[in-house]
PDB file of N, CA and C in Angstrom:
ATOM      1  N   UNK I  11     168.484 317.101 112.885  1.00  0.00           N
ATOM      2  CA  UNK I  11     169.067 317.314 114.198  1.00  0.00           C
ATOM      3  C   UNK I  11     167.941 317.380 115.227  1.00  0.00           C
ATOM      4  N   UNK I  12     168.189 316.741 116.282  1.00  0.00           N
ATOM      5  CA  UNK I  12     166.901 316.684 117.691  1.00  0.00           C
ATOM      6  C   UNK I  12     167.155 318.183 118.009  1.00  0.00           C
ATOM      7  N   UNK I  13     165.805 318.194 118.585  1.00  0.00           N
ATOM      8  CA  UNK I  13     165.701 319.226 119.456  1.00  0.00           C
ATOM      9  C   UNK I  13     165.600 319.315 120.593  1.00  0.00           C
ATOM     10  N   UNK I  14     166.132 320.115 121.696  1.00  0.00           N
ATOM     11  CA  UNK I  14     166.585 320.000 123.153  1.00  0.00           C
ATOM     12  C   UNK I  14     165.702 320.856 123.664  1.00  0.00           C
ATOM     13  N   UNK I  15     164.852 320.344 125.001  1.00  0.00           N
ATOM     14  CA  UNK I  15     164.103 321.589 125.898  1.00  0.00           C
ATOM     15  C   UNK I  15     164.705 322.837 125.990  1.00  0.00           C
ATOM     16  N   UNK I  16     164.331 323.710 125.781  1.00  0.00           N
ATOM     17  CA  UNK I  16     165.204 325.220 125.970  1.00  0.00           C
ATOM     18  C   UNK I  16     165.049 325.983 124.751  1.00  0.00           C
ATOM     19  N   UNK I  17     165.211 324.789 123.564  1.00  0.00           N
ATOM     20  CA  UNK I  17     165.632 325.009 122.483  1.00  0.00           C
ATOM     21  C   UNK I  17     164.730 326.118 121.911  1.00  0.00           C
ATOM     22  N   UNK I  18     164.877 327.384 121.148  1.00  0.00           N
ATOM     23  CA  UNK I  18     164.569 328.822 121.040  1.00  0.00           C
ATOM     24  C   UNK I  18     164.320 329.045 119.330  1.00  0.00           C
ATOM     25  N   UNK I  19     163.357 329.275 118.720  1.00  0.00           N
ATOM     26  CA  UNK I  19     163.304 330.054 117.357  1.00  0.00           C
ATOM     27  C   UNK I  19     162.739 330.976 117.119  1.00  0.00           C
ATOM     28  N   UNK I  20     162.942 332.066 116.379  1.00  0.00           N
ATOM     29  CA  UNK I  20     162.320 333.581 116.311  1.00  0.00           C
ATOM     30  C   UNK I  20     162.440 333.992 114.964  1.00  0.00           C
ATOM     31  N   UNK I  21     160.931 334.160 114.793  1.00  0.00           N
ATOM     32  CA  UNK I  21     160.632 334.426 113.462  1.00  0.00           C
ATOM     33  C   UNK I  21     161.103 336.002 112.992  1.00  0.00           C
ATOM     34  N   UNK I  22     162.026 336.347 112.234  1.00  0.00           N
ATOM     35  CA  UNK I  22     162.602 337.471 111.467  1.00  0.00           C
ATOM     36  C   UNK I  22     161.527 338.594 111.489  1.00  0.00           C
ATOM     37  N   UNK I  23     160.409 338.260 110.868  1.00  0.00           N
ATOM     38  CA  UNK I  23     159.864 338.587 110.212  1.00  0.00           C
ATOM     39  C   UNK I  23     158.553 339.599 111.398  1.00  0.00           C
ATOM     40  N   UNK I  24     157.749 338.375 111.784  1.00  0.00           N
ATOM     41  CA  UNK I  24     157.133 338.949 113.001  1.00  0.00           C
ATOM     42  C   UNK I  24     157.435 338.853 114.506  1.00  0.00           C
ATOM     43  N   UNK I  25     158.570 337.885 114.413  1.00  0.00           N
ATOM     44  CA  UNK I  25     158.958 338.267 116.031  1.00  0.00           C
ATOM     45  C   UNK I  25     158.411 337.235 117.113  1.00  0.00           C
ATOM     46  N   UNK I  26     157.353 336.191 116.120  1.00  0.00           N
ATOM     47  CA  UNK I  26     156.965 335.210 117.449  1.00  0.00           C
ATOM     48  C   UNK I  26     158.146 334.226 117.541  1.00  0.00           C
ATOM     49  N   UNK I  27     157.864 334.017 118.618  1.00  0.00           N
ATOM     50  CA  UNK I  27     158.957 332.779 119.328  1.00  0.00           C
ATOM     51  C   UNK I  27     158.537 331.595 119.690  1.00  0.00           C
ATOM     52  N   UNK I  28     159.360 330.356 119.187  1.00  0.00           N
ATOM     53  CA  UNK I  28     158.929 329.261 119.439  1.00  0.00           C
ATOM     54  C   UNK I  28     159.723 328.429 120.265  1.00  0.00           C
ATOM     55  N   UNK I  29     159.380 327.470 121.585  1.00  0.00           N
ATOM     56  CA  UNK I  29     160.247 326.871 122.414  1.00  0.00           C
ATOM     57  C   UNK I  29     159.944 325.833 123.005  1.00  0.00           C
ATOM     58  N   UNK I  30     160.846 325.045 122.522  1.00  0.00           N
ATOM     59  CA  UNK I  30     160.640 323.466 122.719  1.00  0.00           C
ATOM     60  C   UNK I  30     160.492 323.035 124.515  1.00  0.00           C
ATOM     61  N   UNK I  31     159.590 322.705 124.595  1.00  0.00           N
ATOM     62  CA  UNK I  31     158.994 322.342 126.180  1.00  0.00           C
ATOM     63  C   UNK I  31     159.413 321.075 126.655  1.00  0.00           C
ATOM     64  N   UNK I  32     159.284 319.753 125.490  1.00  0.00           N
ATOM     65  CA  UNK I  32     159.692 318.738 125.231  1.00  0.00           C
ATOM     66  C   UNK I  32     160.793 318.442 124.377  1.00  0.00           C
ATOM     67  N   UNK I  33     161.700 317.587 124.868  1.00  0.00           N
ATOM     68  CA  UNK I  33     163.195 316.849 123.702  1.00  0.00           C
ATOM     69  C   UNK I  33     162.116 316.448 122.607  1.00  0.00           C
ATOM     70  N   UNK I  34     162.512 316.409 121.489  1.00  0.00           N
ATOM     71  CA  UNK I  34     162.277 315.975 120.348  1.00  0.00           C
ATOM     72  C   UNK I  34     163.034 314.564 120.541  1.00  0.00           C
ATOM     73  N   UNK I  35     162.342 313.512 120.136  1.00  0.00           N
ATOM     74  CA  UNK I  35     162.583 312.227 120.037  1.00  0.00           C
ATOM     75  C   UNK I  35     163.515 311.712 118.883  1.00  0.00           C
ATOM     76  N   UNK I  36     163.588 312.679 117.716  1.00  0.00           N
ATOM     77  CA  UNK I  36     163.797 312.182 116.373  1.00  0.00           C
ATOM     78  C   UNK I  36     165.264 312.051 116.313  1.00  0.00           C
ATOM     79  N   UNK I  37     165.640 311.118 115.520  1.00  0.00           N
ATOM     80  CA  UNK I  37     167.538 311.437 115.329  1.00  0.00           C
ATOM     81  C   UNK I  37     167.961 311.738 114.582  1.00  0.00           C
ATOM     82  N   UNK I  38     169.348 311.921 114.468  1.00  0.00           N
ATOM     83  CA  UNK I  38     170.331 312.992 113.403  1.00  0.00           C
ATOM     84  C   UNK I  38     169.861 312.948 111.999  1.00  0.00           C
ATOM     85  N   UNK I  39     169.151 311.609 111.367  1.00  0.00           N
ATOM     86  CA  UNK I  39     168.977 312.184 110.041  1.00  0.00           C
ATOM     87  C   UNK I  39     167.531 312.782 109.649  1.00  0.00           C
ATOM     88  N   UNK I  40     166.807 312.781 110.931  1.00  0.00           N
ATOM     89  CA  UNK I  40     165.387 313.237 110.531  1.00  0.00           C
ATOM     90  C   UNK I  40     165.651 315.153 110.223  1.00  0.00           C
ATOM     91  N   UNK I  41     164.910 315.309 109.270  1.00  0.00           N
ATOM     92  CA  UNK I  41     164.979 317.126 109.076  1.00  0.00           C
ATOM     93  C   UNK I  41     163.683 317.637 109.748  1.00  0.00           C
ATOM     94  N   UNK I  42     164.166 318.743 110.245  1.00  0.00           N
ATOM     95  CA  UNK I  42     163.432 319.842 110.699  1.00  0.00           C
ATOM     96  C   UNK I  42     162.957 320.912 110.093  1.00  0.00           C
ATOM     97  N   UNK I  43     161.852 321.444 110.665  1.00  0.00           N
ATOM     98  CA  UNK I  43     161.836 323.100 109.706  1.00  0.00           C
ATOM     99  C   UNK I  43     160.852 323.601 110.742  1.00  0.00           C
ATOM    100  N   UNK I  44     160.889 324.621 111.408  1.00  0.00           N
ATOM    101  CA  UNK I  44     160.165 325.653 112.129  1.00  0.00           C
ATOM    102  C   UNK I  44     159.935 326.830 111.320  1.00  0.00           C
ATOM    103  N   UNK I  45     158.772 326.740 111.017  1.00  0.00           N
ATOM    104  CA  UNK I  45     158.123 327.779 109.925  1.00  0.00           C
ATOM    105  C   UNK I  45     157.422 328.476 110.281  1.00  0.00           C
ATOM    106  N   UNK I  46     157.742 330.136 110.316  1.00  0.00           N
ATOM    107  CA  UNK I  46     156.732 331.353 110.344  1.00  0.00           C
ATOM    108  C   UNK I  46     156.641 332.203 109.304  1.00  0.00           C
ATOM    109  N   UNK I  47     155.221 332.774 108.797  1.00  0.00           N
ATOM    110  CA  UNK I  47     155.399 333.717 107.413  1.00  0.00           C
ATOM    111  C   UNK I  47     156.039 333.468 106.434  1.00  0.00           C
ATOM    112  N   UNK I  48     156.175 332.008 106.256  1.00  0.00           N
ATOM    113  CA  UNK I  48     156.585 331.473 105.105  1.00  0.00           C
ATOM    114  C   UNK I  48     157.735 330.900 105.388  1.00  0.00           C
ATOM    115  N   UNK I  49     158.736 331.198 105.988  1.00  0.00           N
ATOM    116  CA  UNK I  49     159.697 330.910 106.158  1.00  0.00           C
ATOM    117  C   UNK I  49     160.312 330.200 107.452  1.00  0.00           C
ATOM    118  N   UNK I  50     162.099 330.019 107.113  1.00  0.00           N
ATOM    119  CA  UNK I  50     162.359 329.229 108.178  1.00  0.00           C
ATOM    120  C   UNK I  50     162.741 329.930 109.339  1.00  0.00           C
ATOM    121  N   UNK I  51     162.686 329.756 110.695  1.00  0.00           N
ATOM    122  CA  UNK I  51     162.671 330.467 112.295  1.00  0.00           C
ATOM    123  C   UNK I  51     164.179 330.317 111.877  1.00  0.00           C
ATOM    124  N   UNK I  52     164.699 331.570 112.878  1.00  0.00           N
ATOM    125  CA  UNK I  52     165.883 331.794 113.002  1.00  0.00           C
ATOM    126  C   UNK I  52     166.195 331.269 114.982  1.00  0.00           C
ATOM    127  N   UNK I  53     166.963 330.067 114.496  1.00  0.00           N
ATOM    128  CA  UNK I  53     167.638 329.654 116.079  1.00  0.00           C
ATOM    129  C   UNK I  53     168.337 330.714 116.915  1.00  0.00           C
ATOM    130  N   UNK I  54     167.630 330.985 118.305  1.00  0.00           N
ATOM    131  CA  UNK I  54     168.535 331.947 119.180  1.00  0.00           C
ATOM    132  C   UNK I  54     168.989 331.255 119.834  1.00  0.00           C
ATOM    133  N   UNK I  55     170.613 332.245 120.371  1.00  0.00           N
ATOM    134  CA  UNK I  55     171.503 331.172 120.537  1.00  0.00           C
ATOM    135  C   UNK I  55     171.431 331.453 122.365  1.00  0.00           C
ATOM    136  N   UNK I  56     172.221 330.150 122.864  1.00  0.00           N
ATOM    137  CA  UNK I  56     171.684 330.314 124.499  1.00  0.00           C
ATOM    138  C   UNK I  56     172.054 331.717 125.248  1.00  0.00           C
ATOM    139  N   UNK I  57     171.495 332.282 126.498  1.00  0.00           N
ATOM    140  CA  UNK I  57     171.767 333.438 127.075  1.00  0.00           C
ATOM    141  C   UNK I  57     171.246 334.700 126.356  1.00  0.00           C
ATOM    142  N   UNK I  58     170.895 334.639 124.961  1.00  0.00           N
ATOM    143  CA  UNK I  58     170.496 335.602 124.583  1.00  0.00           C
ATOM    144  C   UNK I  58     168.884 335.987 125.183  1.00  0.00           C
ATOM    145  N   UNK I  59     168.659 337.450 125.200  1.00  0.00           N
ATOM    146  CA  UNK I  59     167.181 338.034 125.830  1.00  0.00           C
ATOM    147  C   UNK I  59     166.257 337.472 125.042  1.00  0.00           C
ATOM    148  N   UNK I  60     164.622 337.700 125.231  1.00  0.00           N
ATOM    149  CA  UNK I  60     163.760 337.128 125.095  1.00  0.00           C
ATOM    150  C   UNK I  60     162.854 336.306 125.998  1.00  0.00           C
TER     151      UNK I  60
END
């Protein structure tokens, strides 16, 4: 799935946040993974703080 400017991930674990500045170019069947501390970022959803 592309990723959209705005677009928000927050690592569980320690709390950094990652945010797409630029659209991601790629299309529906390319996979993603936003990885902190091993693991995968948890998507925040729009309007939420931060």
């Amino acid at each position: 799935m592309p990723r959209s400017v705005g677009d928000r991930y927050i690592c569980e674990k320690c709390g950094a946040q990652l945010v797409y500045e630029k659209a991601c170019p790629c299309n529906e069947e390319m996979a993603h993974s936003e990885i902190c501390c091993g693991g995968q970022m948890k998507r925040v959803s729009e309007g939420a703080p931060g």
